[in-house]
Amino acid sequence: MTDCVFCKIRDREIPKEFTYEDSDIMVFPDIHPIKPIHLLVVLKKHVKDFLDLEPKDLEKISKTIKKIVKDKKLEGKGYRLGINGGGAQIIEHLHVHLMSPFGKQER
């Protein structure tokens, strides 16, 4: 996709510092964070919506999120995962928001 911000980040047309990257996934901070930790987990291949997601891609996303949660020591601090779809997303390239902290300690 030629006009997708995340594809341009993937192709290094837009500079971005990655929290994590492998051949299939890139993780980087949201430009408008709502929590101290607010990362975007993005497939490198362009998938427009959750309904277009293949099971193998969901597995890759899941493994990456688990790794980030453990690496950032978010267990017990409360974290939230968010996926927008069906027209609710600003950027039409599937991505998962990983945000923390959430939980009792914030009340």
mmCIF file of C-alpha atoms in Angstrom:
data_model
loop_
_atom_site.group_PDB
_atom_site.id
_atom_site.type_symbol
_atom_site.label_atom_id
_atom_site.label_comp_id
_atom_site.label_asym_id
_atom_site.label_seq_id
_atom_site.Cartn_x
_atom_site.Cartn_y
_atom_site.Cartn_z
ATOM 1 C CA MET A 1 0.000 0.000 0.000
ATOM 2 C CA THR A 2 1.597 3.278 -1.073
ATOM 3 C CA ASP A 3 -0.089 5.777 1.250
ATOM 4 C CA CYS A 4 -0.019 3.820 4.517
ATOM 5 C CA VAL A 5 1.967 5.394 7.351
ATOM 6 C CA PHE A 6 2.872 2.010 8.852
ATOM 7 C CA CYS A 7 4.033 0.668 5.485
ATOM 8 C CA LYS A 8 6.213 3.778 5.117
ATOM 9 C CA ILE A 9 7.669 3.129 8.580
ATOM 10 C CA ARG A 10 8.292 -0.501 7.589
ATOM 11 C CA ASP A 11 10.024 0.650 4.389
ATOM 12 C CA ARG A 12 12.110 3.202 6.345
ATOM 13 C CA GLU A 13 10.564 6.123 4.467
ATOM 14 C CA ILE A 14 9.500 7.503 7.854
ATOM 15 C CA PRO A 15 12.170 7.177 10.552
ATOM 16 C CA LYS A 16 11.108 5.390 13.710
ATOM 17 C CA GLU A 17 12.920 3.887 16.672
ATOM 18 C CA PHE A 18 11.718 0.355 17.261
ATOM 19 C CA THR A 19 11.178 -1.224 20.651
ATOM 20 C CA TYR A 20 11.217 -4.610 18.925
ATOM 21 C CA GLU A 21 11.522 -5.786 15.346
ATOM 22 C CA ASP A 22 11.780 -9.071 13.510
ATOM 23 C CA SER A 23 11.031 -10.197 9.957
ATOM 24 C CA ASP A 24 7.242 -10.075 10.485
ATOM 25 C CA ILE A 25 6.518 -7.572 13.285
ATOM 26 C CA MET A 26 7.566 -4.094 14.367
ATOM 27 C CA VAL A 27 6.856 -2.501 17.732
ATOM 28 C CA PHE A 28 7.244 1.201 18.434
ATOM 29 C CA PRO A 29 5.834 3.895 20.724
ATOM 30 C CA ASP A 30 2.517 5.551 19.863
ATOM 31 C CA ILE A 31 3.011 9.220 18.907
ATOM 32 C CA HIS A 32 0.074 10.179 21.157
ATOM 33 C CA PRO A 33 0.504 7.960 24.233
ATOM 34 C CA ILE A 34 -2.258 7.769 26.810
ATOM 35 C CA LYS A 35 -0.154 5.800 29.313
ATOM 36 C CA PRO A 36 3.542 5.822 30.243
ATOM 37 C CA ILE A 37 3.914 2.666 28.143
ATOM 38 C CA HIS A 38 1.895 2.850 24.930
ATOM 39 C CA LEU A 39 3.331 0.710 22.164
ATOM 40 C CA LEU A 40 1.983 -0.269 18.764
ATOM 41 C CA VAL A 41 2.461 -3.870 17.644
ATOM 42 C CA VAL A 42 2.247 -3.881 13.849
ATOM 43 C CA LEU A 43 2.513 -6.619 11.241
ATOM 44 C CA LYS A 44 4.953 -5.645 8.527
ATOM 45 C CA LYS A 45 2.694 -7.017 5.811
ATOM 46 C CA HIS A 46 -0.259 -4.772 5.160
ATOM 47 C CA VAL A 47 -3.401 -6.185 6.736
ATOM 48 C CA LYS A 48 -6.206 -3.648 6.660
ATOM 49 C CA ASP A 49 -8.522 -4.974 9.352
ATOM 50 C CA PHE A 50 -8.838 -7.606 12.064
ATOM 51 C CA LEU A 51 -11.322 -9.497 9.869
ATOM 52 C CA ASP A 52 -8.555 -9.896 7.266
ATOM 53 C CA LEU A 53 -6.113 -11.401 9.772
ATOM 54 C CA GLU A 54 -4.865 -14.936 9.189
ATOM 55 C CA PRO A 55 -4.444 -17.283 12.171
ATOM 56 C CA LYS A 56 -0.665 -17.509 11.675
ATOM 57 C CA ASP A 57 -0.422 -13.710 11.852
ATOM 58 C CA LEU A 58 -2.507 -13.599 15.031
ATOM 59 C CA GLU A 59 -0.100 -16.137 16.528
ATOM 60 C CA LYS A 60 2.891 -13.931 15.609
ATOM 61 C CA ILE A 61 1.238 -10.888 17.173
ATOM 62 C CA SER A 62 0.368 -12.865 20.305
ATOM 63 C CA LYS A 63 3.922 -14.177 20.760
ATOM 64 C CA THR A 64 5.336 -10.692 20.311
ATOM 65 C CA ILE A 65 2.947 -9.135 22.833
ATOM 66 C CA LYS A 66 3.799 -11.826 25.389
ATOM 67 C CA LYS A 67 7.500 -11.136 24.866
ATOM 68 C CA ILE A 68 7.066 -7.368 25.285
ATOM 69 C CA VAL A 69 4.899 -7.804 28.414
ATOM 70 C CA LYS A 70 7.604 -9.986 29.970
ATOM 71 C CA ASP A 71 10.531 -7.821 28.796
ATOM 72 C CA LYS A 72 8.885 -4.639 30.127
ATOM 73 C CA LYS A 73 7.867 -6.447 33.353
ATOM 74 C CA LEU A 74 4.219 -5.457 32.953
ATOM 75 C CA GLU A 75 2.859 -8.531 34.727
ATOM 76 C CA GLY A 76 1.151 -7.344 37.901
ATOM 77 C CA LYS A 77 1.212 -3.699 36.786
ATOM 78 C CA GLY A 78 -1.872 -4.048 34.630
ATOM 79 C CA TYR A 79 -1.826 -3.682 30.874
ATOM 80 C CA ARG A 80 -4.449 -3.247 28.214
ATOM 81 C CA LEU A 81 -4.547 -4.419 24.616
ATOM 82 C CA GLY A 82 -6.652 -2.541 22.093
ATOM 83 C CA ILE A 83 -7.532 -3.176 18.463
ATOM 84 C CA ASN A 84 -9.657 -0.787 16.428
ATOM 85 C CA GLY A 85 -11.433 -2.056 13.344
ATOM 86 C CA GLY A 86 -14.382 -1.708 11.040
ATOM 87 C CA GLY A 87 -13.635 1.936 10.307
ATOM 88 C CA ALA A 88 -12.766 2.931 13.908
ATOM 89 C CA GLN A 89 -9.033 2.933 13.234
ATOM 90 C CA ILE A 90 -7.231 6.106 12.162
ATOM 91 C CA ILE A 91 -4.616 4.160 10.190
ATOM 92 C CA GLU A 92 -6.075 1.294 8.167
ATOM 93 C CA HIS A 93 -3.227 -1.119 8.839
ATOM 94 C CA LEU A 94 -3.954 -3.593 11.619
ATOM 95 C CA HIS A 95 -2.149 -2.751 14.854
ATOM 96 C CA VAL A 96 -2.506 -3.591 18.501
ATOM 97 C CA HIS A 97 -2.112 -0.968 21.214
ATOM 98 C CA LEU A 98 -0.262 -2.238 24.314
ATOM 99 C CA MET A 99 -0.736 0.220 27.180
ATOM 100 C CA SER A 100 0.353 0.138 30.828
ATOM 101 C CA PRO A 101 -0.032 0.606 33.745
ATOM 102 C CA PHE A 102 -3.685 -0.124 34.479
ATOM 103 C CA GLY A 103 -5.131 -1.570 37.624
ATOM 104 C CA LYS A 104 -5.796 -1.131 41.310
ATOM 105 C CA GLN A 105 -2.649 0.903 41.932
ATOM 106 C CA GLU A 106 -4.062 3.698 39.743
ATOM 107 C CA ARG A 107 -7.259 4.214 41.754
#
